CSV table of C-alpha atoms and ligand atoms in Angstrom, one decimal:
chain,number,residue,atom,x,y,z
A,1342,MET,CA,106.4,11.9,50.9
A,1343,SER,CA,108.8,13.6,53.5
A,1344,GLN,CA,106.9,15.8,55.8
A,1345,ILE,CA,109.5,18.5,56.0
A,1346,PRO,CA,108.4,21.4,57.9
A,1347,GLN,CA,108.0,24.0,55.3
A,1348,VAL,CA,106.9,27.6,55.7
A,1349,SER,CA,103.4,28.9,53.2
A,1350,VAL,CA,101.1,30.7,53.2
A,1351,SER,CA,97.7,29.6,51.9
A,1352,PHE,CA,94.7,30.9,52.1
A,1353,GLU,CA,91.4,29.3,53.9
A,1354,VAL,CA,88.6,31.5,51.2
A,1355,ASN,CA,85.7,31.9,52.0
A,1356,THR,CA,83.4,29.8,49.4
A,1357,ASP,CA,81.4,33.1,48.5
A,1358,ARG,CA,83.6,34.8,46.4
A,1359,ASN,CA,82.7,38.2,46.2
A,1360,ASP,CA,82.2,39.0,49.9
A,1361,PRO,CA,86.0,40.4,50.6
A,1362,GLU,CA,85.8,40.5,54.1
A,1363,ALA,CA,85.8,36.6,54.8
A,1364,ILE,CA,87.7,35.9,51.7
A,1365,VAL,CA,91.4,35.1,53.7
A,1366,GLN,CA,92.8,34.1,57.2
A,1367,GLN,CA,96.6,33.5,56.5
A,1368,ARG,CA,98.3,29.9,57.8
A,1369,VAL,CA,101.3,27.9,58.0
A,1370,LEU,CA,101.3,25.0,56.6
A,1371,GLU,CA,103.4,21.8,56.7
A,1372,LEU,CA,103.2,20.9,52.8
A,1373,PRO,CA,104.8,17.5,51.8
A,1374,VAL,CA,108.3,17.6,50.3
A,1375,PRO,CA,108.1,14.8,47.7
A,1376,THR,CA,112.1,12.9,47.8
A,1377,PRO,CA,113.7,13.1,45.1
A,1378,ASP,CA,113.1,9.6,44.5
A,1379,GLN,CA,109.3,10.0,44.3
A,1380,VAL,CA,109.3,12.6,41.1
A,1381,PRO,CA,109.9,11.7,37.6
A,1382,ASP,CA,113.4,12.4,35.9
A,1383,GLY,CA,113.5,16.3,34.7
A,1384,GLN,CA,112.6,17.8,38.2
A,1385,VAL,CA,114.5,20.0,39.6
A,1386,LEU,CA,114.4,21.0,43.9
A,1387,VAL,CA,114.2,24.5,44.0
A,1388,ALA,CA,114.9,26.6,47.9
A,1389,ILE,CA,112.5,29.4,47.3
A,1390,SER,CA,114.0,32.2,49.5
A,1391,HIS,CA,112.1,35.3,47.7
A,1392,SER,CA,109.1,36.0,45.8
A,1393,SER,CA,107.4,38.8,45.4
A,1394,ILE,CA,103.6,40.6,45.8
A,1395,ASN,CA,101.9,41.1,42.2
A,1396,TYR,CA,98.0,42.1,41.2
A,1397,LYS,CA,98.0,39.3,39.9
A,1398,ASP,CA,98.9,36.9,43.1
A,1399,ALA,CA,96.6,39.4,45.1
A,1400,LEU,CA,93.9,37.9,42.7
A,1401,ALA,CA,95.0,34.7,43.6
A,1402,ALA,CA,95.3,35.2,46.9
A,1403,VAL,CA,91.5,36.1,46.7
A,1404,ALA,CA,90.3,32.8,45.1
A,1405,HIS,CA,89.4,35.2,41.6
A,1406,PRO,CA,88.2,31.8,39.7
A,1407,GLY,CA,90.9,33.3,36.6
A,1408,VAL,CA,93.6,33.5,38.3
A,1409,ALA,CA,93.3,30.5,41.3
A,1410,ARG,CA,92.9,27.8,39.1
A,1411,LYS,CA,92.7,25.6,42.0
A,1412,LEU,CA,92.2,25.3,45.9
A,1413,PRO,CA,94.2,26.0,48.2
A,1414,LEU,CA,96.7,27.2,46.5
A,1415,VAL,CA,99.9,28.8,47.3
A,1416,PRO,CA,99.8,32.1,45.6
A,1417,GLY,CA,103.3,33.9,44.1
A,1418,ILE,CA,103.5,33.9,40.1
A,1419,ASP,CA,107.2,34.7,40.9
A,1420,ALA,CA,109.8,33.1,43.2
A,1421,ALA,CA,114.5,32.3,43.0
A,1422,GLY,CA,116.3,30.8,44.9
A,1423,THR,CA,118.8,28.0,44.5
A,1424,VAL,CA,118.7,24.4,43.4
A,1425,VAL,CA,118.7,21.7,46.0
A,1426,ALA,CA,117.7,18.9,44.0
A,1427,SER,CA,118.0,17.8,40.7
A,1428,LYS,CA,117.5,15.0,37.9
A,1429,SER,CA,117.7,17.5,34.9
A,1430,THR,CA,121.4,17.4,33.8
A,1431,ARG,CA,120.2,21.2,32.5
A,1432,TRP,CA,119.9,22.0,36.3
A,1433,ALA,CA,123.6,21.5,38.9
A,1434,ILE,CA,123.5,21.9,42.4
A,1435,GLY,CA,123.5,25.3,43.5
A,1436,THR,CA,122.5,27.2,40.4
A,1437,PRO,CA,120.9,30.5,41.1
A,1438,VAL,CA,117.7,29.8,39.8
A,1439,MET,CA,114.5,31.7,38.6
A,1440,ILE,CA,110.9,29.9,38.2
A,1441,SER,CA,109.3,31.0,35.2
A,1442,ASP,CA,106.2,29.5,33.9
A,1443,GLU,CA,102.5,30.6,33.8
A,1444,SER,CA,100.8,27.9,35.8
A,1445,PHE,CA,102.9,28.3,38.8
A,1446,GLY,CA,101.0,30.0,41.8
A,1447,THR,CA,98.0,29.4,39.5
A,1448,THR,CA,97.1,26.1,38.5
A,1449,GLN,CA,100.2,24.8,39.8
A,1450,ASP,CA,101.4,25.9,44.0
A,1451,GLY,CA,103.6,29.2,43.1
A,1452,GLY,CA,106.8,30.8,45.7
A,1453,TRP,CA,105.0,31.9,49.0
A,1454,ARG,CA,106.6,28.5,49.7
A,1455,GLN,CA,110.3,27.6,51.0
A,1456,LEU,CA,111.4,24.4,48.8
A,1457,ALA,CA,109.4,23.2,45.3
A,1458,TRP,CA,109.6,20.3,43.0
A,1459,VAL,CA,109.7,22.3,39.2
A,1460,PRO,CA,110.3,21.0,35.4
A,1461,HIS,CA,113.7,22.0,34.6
A,1462,ASP,CA,112.3,23.4,31.5
A,1463,TRP,CA,110.4,26.2,34.3
A,1464,LEU,CA,113.5,27.7,35.1
A,1465,LEU,CA,115.7,30.5,34.0
A,1466,PRO,CA,119.1,31.5,35.1
A,1467,LEU,CA,120.0,34.0,37.8
A,1468,PRO,CA,121.4,36.8,35.1
A,1469,PRO,CA,125.2,37.4,36.3
A,1470,GLY,CA,125.3,40.1,39.3
A,1471,MET,CA,121.6,39.9,39.8
A,1472,THR,CA,119.9,38.5,43.4
A,1473,PRO,CA,117.1,36.8,43.9
A,1474,ALA,CA,116.1,39.8,45.9
A,1475,GLN,CA,116.6,42.0,42.9
A,1476,ALA,CA,115.5,39.6,40.2
A,1477,CYS,CA,111.6,39.2,42.4
A,1478,GLY,CA,112.0,43.4,42.8
A,1479,LEU,CA,111.3,43.2,38.7
A,1480,GLY,CA,109.4,40.0,38.8
A,1481,THR,CA,106.4,39.2,36.3
A,1482,ALA,CA,106.1,43.3,36.8
A,1483,GLY,CA,109.4,44.2,35.5
A,1484,ILE,CA,109.7,41.5,32.1
A,1485,THR,CA,106.5,43.0,31.8
A,1486,ALA,CA,106.6,46.3,31.5
A,1487,ALA,CA,110.1,45.4,29.6
A,1488,TRP,CA,108.1,42.9,26.8
A,1489,SER,CA,105.3,46.2,26.3
A,1490,ILE,CA,108.6,49.0,25.8
A,1491,GLN,CA,110.1,46.3,23.4
A,1492,ALA,CA,106.5,46.6,22.0
A,1493,LEU,CA,106.9,50.3,21.5
A,1494,ILE,CA,110.4,49.9,20.4
A,1495,GLU,CA,109.6,47.1,17.6
A,1496,HIS,CA,106.2,49.6,16.6
A,1497,ARG,CA,108.6,52.8,16.1
A,1498,SER,CA,107.4,55.1,19.0
A,1499,LEU,CA,109.9,56.2,20.7
A,1500,ASN,CA,112.0,59.4,19.7
A,1501,ARG,CA,108.5,60.9,18.8
A,1502,GLU,CA,107.1,64.1,18.7
A,1503,TYR,CA,104.6,63.6,21.3
A,1504,PRO,CA,105.9,62.6,24.6
A,1505,LEU,CA,105.0,58.6,25.9
A,1506,LEU,CA,101.5,57.6,28.2
A,1507,VAL,CA,101.9,55.1,31.0
A,1508,THR,CA,98.5,54.6,32.7
A,1509,GLY,CA,98.6,52.9,37.1
A,1510,ALA,CA,102.0,54.5,36.8
A,1511,SER,CA,102.3,54.2,40.3
A,1512,GLY,CA,102.0,50.0,40.5
A,1513,GLY,CA,104.6,47.8,39.4
A,1514,VAL,CA,104.3,48.3,35.9
A,1515,GLY,CA,104.2,50.9,35.4
A,1516,SER,CA,106.6,52.4,37.8
A,1517,LEU,CA,109.0,50.5,36.0
A,1518,ALA,CA,107.9,51.4,32.5
A,1519,ILE,CA,108.2,54.4,33.9
A,1520,GLU,CA,112.1,54.2,34.5
A,1521,ILE,CA,113.1,52.4,32.1
A,1522,LEU,CA,110.9,54.6,29.6
A,1523,ALA,CA,112.5,57.9,30.8
A,1524,LYS,CA,116.0,57.1,32.2
A,1525,ARG,CA,117.4,54.3,30.6
A,1526,LEU,CA,116.0,55.2,27.4
A,1527,GLY,CA,115.6,58.5,27.7
A,1528,GLN,CA,112.0,58.8,26.8
A,1529,ARG,CA,109.4,61.7,27.3
A,1530,VAL,CA,106.8,60.2,30.1
A,1531,THR,CA,103.6,61.2,30.9
A,1532,ALA,CA,102.4,59.3,34.1
A,1533,VAL,CA,98.7,58.4,34.7
A,1534,THR,CA,98.2,57.6,38.5
A,1535,SER,CA,94.9,58.0,40.7
A,1536,LYS,CA,96.7,58.8,43.8
A,1537,ILE,CA,97.9,62.3,43.7
A,1538,LEU,CA,100.3,61.8,46.6
A,1539,GLN,CA,102.3,59.7,44.0
A,1540,GLU,CA,103.3,62.7,41.8
A,1541,SER,CA,106.7,63.9,43.0
A,1542,ARG,CA,107.2,59.8,43.3
A,1543,LEU,CA,107.3,59.6,39.3
A,1544,LEU,CA,108.8,62.6,38.6
A,1545,GLY,CA,111.5,61.3,40.3
A,1546,LEU,CA,111.1,58.1,38.3
A,1547,GLY,CA,111.6,60.2,35.4
A,1548,ALA,CA,107.8,61.2,34.5
A,1549,GLU,CA,107.9,64.8,32.6
A,1550,ASN,CA,104.0,65.4,34.1
A,1551,VAL,CA,101.7,63.5,36.0
A,1552,LEU,CA,98.1,63.5,34.8
A,1553,LEU,CA,94.9,62.6,37.6
A,1554,ARG,CA,93.6,59.8,36.2
A,1555,ALA,CA,90.0,61.0,36.7
A,1556,ASP,CA,91.8,64.2,34.6
A,1557,PHE,CA,92.8,62.3,31.8
A,1558,GLU,CA,90.3,59.3,31.4
A,1559,ASP,CA,87.3,60.8,28.9
A,1560,ASN,CA,83.8,59.7,28.9
A,1561,THR,CA,82.6,61.1,25.7
A,1562,THR,CA,81.8,58.8,22.6
A,1563,ARG,CA,83.5,60.5,20.8
A,1564,SER,CA,86.0,58.2,18.2
A,1565,LEU,CA,89.2,60.2,17.8
A,1566,LEU,CA,90.7,63.0,20.3
A,1567,SER,CA,93.1,65.5,19.7
A,1568,MET,CA,96.8,63.7,19.3
A,1569,ARG,CA,98.8,63.9,22.7
A,1570,TRP,CA,101.1,60.9,22.7
A,1571,ALA,CA,103.6,59.0,20.2
A,1572,GLY,CA,101.6,55.3,22.0
A,1573,GLY,CA,102.7,54.1,25.4
A,1574,ILE,CA,101.6,51.7,28.3
A,1575,ASP,CA,98.2,50.8,29.6
A,1576,THR,CA,98.3,48.9,32.8
A,1577,VAL,CA,94.9,49.6,33.5
A,1578,GLY,CA,91.9,48.8,31.0
A,1579,GLY,CA,89.1,50.0,31.2
A,1580,THR,CA,88.4,53.8,29.8
A,1581,GLY,CA,92.5,55.2,31.0
A,1582,LEU,CA,92.7,52.3,27.6
A,1583,ASN,CA,90.0,53.4,25.6
A,1584,THR,CA,91.3,57.2,25.6
A,1585,LEU,CA,94.8,56.5,25.1
A,1586,VAL,CA,94.5,55.1,21.7
A,1587,ARG,CA,91.7,57.9,21.0
A,1588,SER,CA,94.3,60.2,22.0
A,1589,THR,CA,97.3,58.7,20.2
A,1590,ALA,CA,99.3,60.5,17.5
A,1591,ASP,CA,99.7,58.9,14.0
A,1592,ALA,CA,101.2,55.3,13.6
A,1593,GLY,CA,101.3,55.4,17.3
A,1594,CYS,CA,101.7,51.6,19.6
A,1595,VAL,CA,99.7,50.8,22.5
A,1596,ALA,CA,101.3,47.8,24.5
A,1597,ALA,CA,98.3,47.0,26.5
A,1598,CYS,CA,98.4,44.7,29.6
A,1599,GLY,CA,96.5,44.9,32.5
A,1600,MET,CA,92.9,45.6,34.0
A,1601,ALA,CA,92.1,45.7,37.4
A,1602,GLY,CA,90.6,49.3,36.1
A,1603,GLY,CA,88.2,47.4,33.6
A,1604,THR,CA,87.8,44.8,31.3
A,1605,ASP,CA,85.5,46.1,27.8
A,1606,LEU,CA,87.0,48.1,25.7
A,1607,ILE,CA,85.2,50.1,23.1
A,1608,LEU,CA,86.6,51.5,20.0
A,1609,SER,CA,85.6,53.1,16.5
A,1610,VAL,CA,88.1,51.5,13.8
A,1611,TYR,CA,88.9,54.7,13.7
A,1612,PRO,CA,92.2,55.1,15.4
A,1613,PHE,CA,93.6,52.0,13.6
A,1614,ILE,CA,92.0,53.1,10.0
A,1615,LEU,CA,93.3,56.6,10.3
A,1616,ARG,CA,95.4,56.7,11.8
A,1617,GLY,CA,97.4,53.7,12.0
A,1618,VAL,CA,98.0,53.5,15.4
A,1619,ILE,CA,98.3,50.3,16.8
A,1620,LEU,CA,96.9,47.9,20.1
A,1621,TYR,CA,99.3,45.8,21.1
A,1622,GLY,CA,97.8,42.6,23.9
A,1623,ILE,CA,101.2,41.9,25.3
A,1624,ASP,CA,101.2,38.5,27.6
A,1625,CYS,CA,104.5,37.9,29.1
A,1626,THR,CA,103.6,34.5,29.3
A,1627,ARG,CA,103.9,33.2,25.5
A,1628,TYR,CA,107.8,34.0,25.1
A,1629,SER,CA,109.8,31.0,25.3
A,1630,GLN,CA,112.6,30.5,27.9
A,1631,PRO,CA,115.5,31.7,25.3
A,1632,GLU,CA,113.3,35.1,24.5
A,1633,LYS,CA,113.3,35.4,28.2
A,1634,THR,CA,116.1,34.8,29.4
A,1635,VAL,CA,118.5,37.4,26.6
A,1636,MET,CA,115.0,39.5,27.6
A,1637,TRP,CA,116.3,39.6,31.5
A,1638,GLN,CA,120.1,40.1,31.2
A,1639,ARG,CA,119.1,43.7,29.8
A,1640,LEU,CA,116.8,44.0,32.2
A,1641,ALA,CA,120.0,43.2,34.5
A,1642,SER,CA,121.8,45.9,32.8
A,1643,ASP,CA,120.9,48.6,30.1
A,1644,TRP,CA,117.8,48.4,30.9
A,1645,LEU,CA,118.0,48.6,35.2
A,1646,PRO,CA,115.7,50.3,37.0
A,1647,SER,CA,117.5,50.6,40.1
A,1648,GLN,CA,115.3,53.1,41.8
A,1649,VAL,CA,112.5,51.1,41.7
A,1650,LEU,CA,114.3,48.7,43.3
A,1651,GLN,CA,115.5,51.0,46.2
A,1652,GLU,CA,112.4,51.9,46.9
A,1653,THR,CA,110.9,47.9,47.1
A,1654,GLN,CA,109.5,46.9,50.3
A,1655,THR,CA,110.8,43.7,51.9
A,1656,ILE,CA,108.3,41.6,53.9
A,1657,GLY,CA,107.6,38.4,55.4
A,1658,LEU,CA,104.8,35.8,55.1
A,1659,ASP,CA,103.1,37.2,57.9
A,1660,GLN,CA,102.8,40.5,56.4
A,1661,VAL,CA,102.0,39.0,52.9
A,1662,PRO,CA,97.7,39.4,53.8
A,1663,ASP,CA,97.8,43.1,54.9
A,1664,ARG,CA,100.0,43.5,51.5
A,1665,VAL,CA,97.6,41.3,49.4
A,1666,PHE,CA,94.5,44.0,50.5
A,1667,ALA,CA,96.7,47.0,50.0
A,1668,LEU,CA,97.1,45.5,46.5
A,1669,ILE,CA,93.2,44.6,46.3
A,1670,GLU,CA,91.7,48.2,47.3
A,1671,ASN,CA,94.8,50.1,45.8
A,1672,ARG,CA,96.2,51.1,48.5
A,1673,HIS,CA,100.3,50.6,47.5
A,1674,SER,CA,102.9,51.0,45.2
A,1675,GLY,CA,106.0,50.6,43.6
A,1676,ARG,CA,106.7,47.0,44.5
A,1677,CYS,CA,107.0,44.4,47.3
A,1678,VAL,CA,109.5,41.3,47.4
A,1679,VAL,CA,108.4,37.9,49.8
A,1680,GLU,CA,111.3,36.7,51.6
A,1681,LEU,CA,110.8,33.3,52.4
A,1682,PRO,CA,112.8,32.3,55.8
A,1683,THR,CA,115.7,29.8,54.8
A,1684,ILE,CA,114.8,25.9,55.5
B,2609,NAP,N1,99.8,40.9,30.6
B,2609,NAP,C1,100.5,40.1,31.6
B,2609,NAP,O1,101.2,39.4,30.2
B,2609,NAP,C2,101.3,40.7,32.9
B,2609,NAP,C3,101.7,40.7,33.7
B,2609,NAP,C4,101.6,41.4,35.1
B,2609,NAP,C5,101.0,42.2,35.1
B,2609,NAP,N2,99.7,42.4,34.7
B,2609,NAP,C6,98.4,42.7,34.8
B,2609,NAP,O2,99.4,44.2,34.9
B,2609,NAP,C7,98.4,45.2,36.1
B,2609,NAP,C8,99.9,45.9,36.7
B,2609,NAP,O3,100.0,44.9,37.3
B,2609,NAP,P1,100.9,45.4,38.6
B,2609,NAP,O4,101.7,43.9,39.3
B,2609,NAP,O5,101.9,46.1,38.3
B,2609,NAP,O6,100.1,45.7,39.8
B,2609,NAP,P2,100.1,47.1,40.8
B,2609,NAP,O7,101.0,46.7,40.7
B,2609,NAP,O8,98.9,47.0,41.8
B,2609,NAP,O9,99.9,48.3,39.9
B,2609,NAP,C9,98.4,48.4,38.8
B,2609,NAP,C10,97.9,49.4,38.9
B,2609,NAP,O10,96.4,50.2,38.6
B,2609,NAP,C11,95.6,51.0,38.7
B,2609,NAP,N3,95.2,50.5,39.4
B,2609,NAP,C12,94.7,49.7,40.8
B,2609,NAP,N4,93.3,49.3,40.8
B,2609,NAP,C13,93.1,50.5,39.8
B,2609,NAP,C14,91.7,50.0,39.6
B,2609,NAP,N5,90.1,49.5,40.3
B,2609,NAP,N6,90.8,50.6,38.5
B,2609,NAP,C15,91.7,52.0,38.3
B,2609,NAP,N7,93.2,51.6,39.0
B,2609,NAP,C16,93.4,51.3,39.5
B,2609,NAP,C17,96.8,51.5,40.2
B,2609,NAP,O11,97.5,52.7,39.7
B,2609,NAP,P3,97.7,54.2,40.0
B,2609,NAP,O12,96.8,53.8,41.5
B,2609,NAP,O13,98.5,55.1,40.1
B,2609,NAP,O14,97.0,55.2,38.5
B,2609,NAP,C18,98.0,50.7,40.4
B,2609,NAP,O15,98.7,50.8,40.8
B,2609,NAP,C19,97.9,44.6,36.6
B,2609,NAP,O16,96.1,44.2,35.6
B,2609,NAP,C20,98.5,42.9,36.2
B,2609,NAP,O17,97.0,41.7,35.7
B,2609,NAP,C21,100.0,41.8,33.4
């Protein structure tokens, strides 16, 4: 193995996973980078120029056992850059690519490093006209918002009498979903957030109305609530998802993708058998590479959420720990790209 001095961020993890004060300390690693003769055929070496921070990365960074499947781990489920060595006929040196696989940043080291050998079927081409920074500005959040919207389209929940609802609106998936639905697809969208100071930003992204989470969530045990929504996208889970399902109108679809607000869901069958509501689970990793490629091309063109991209913050590896805690403590909004130093 050659010891290319590769900057990365890993975290010294306290053995007590429940003690947030003692969890992380950034350190710079010199990760070994195998030479081409040391890796099997089919591997491709990517010089990563950009990654990002998703909620899942923040959980990985604090060693959440459901996400960080090995320790130490270099987090970063998104990565984009250029092929610099290839043992695959499918990817030539110099090709701009994204890395997309569910093990990246969870069971295998992820994108908060400069160089990664990955199997060739983990790669996607960068959509035409899209830079690595933009690809990571959208990242897993963008593709999750897109698959959630696709579910609403397939279940005929657009252009209905009622508006759509998006929860966790200030976050990555929520903000991107609002802009695409409102500005690219012309839908009426109500945003639910815990952050009153985000109201004007969310209206600017195209939401017609912003509700505070405390005002939206219904803690009663009523099986059904008045119909208010054509359906929506829930990025939070818990009481917000429960309330959305109970207040969705006839035959509306709710795409559920997140769980920062809770994993339990207690519902009666009434929304499903009296209103025909569809609860559709989103797992962005279960799509094939050709399906992902098509969806990325849509995100880069008709569905391009240019406003969220413009607002996206770019940080260096040294700022990653602060941002991790901002996500864990819900003190952030929008998207954040991590720019790797050029190797
Ligand atoms: N299923 C999939 O394939 C998939 C893929 C990507 C992401 N996800 C999930 O989708 C969710 C959003 O991801 P993201 O990267 O967009 O995260 P994010 O940027 O951190 O956004 C999450 C948003 O949820 C709300 N929130 C955060 N902590 C909360 C808490 N404790 N209780 C209630 N609400 C809370 C906040 O919105 P407000 O303050 O505005 O309410 C926050 O901005 C995460 O749960 C993530 O794991 C799933």
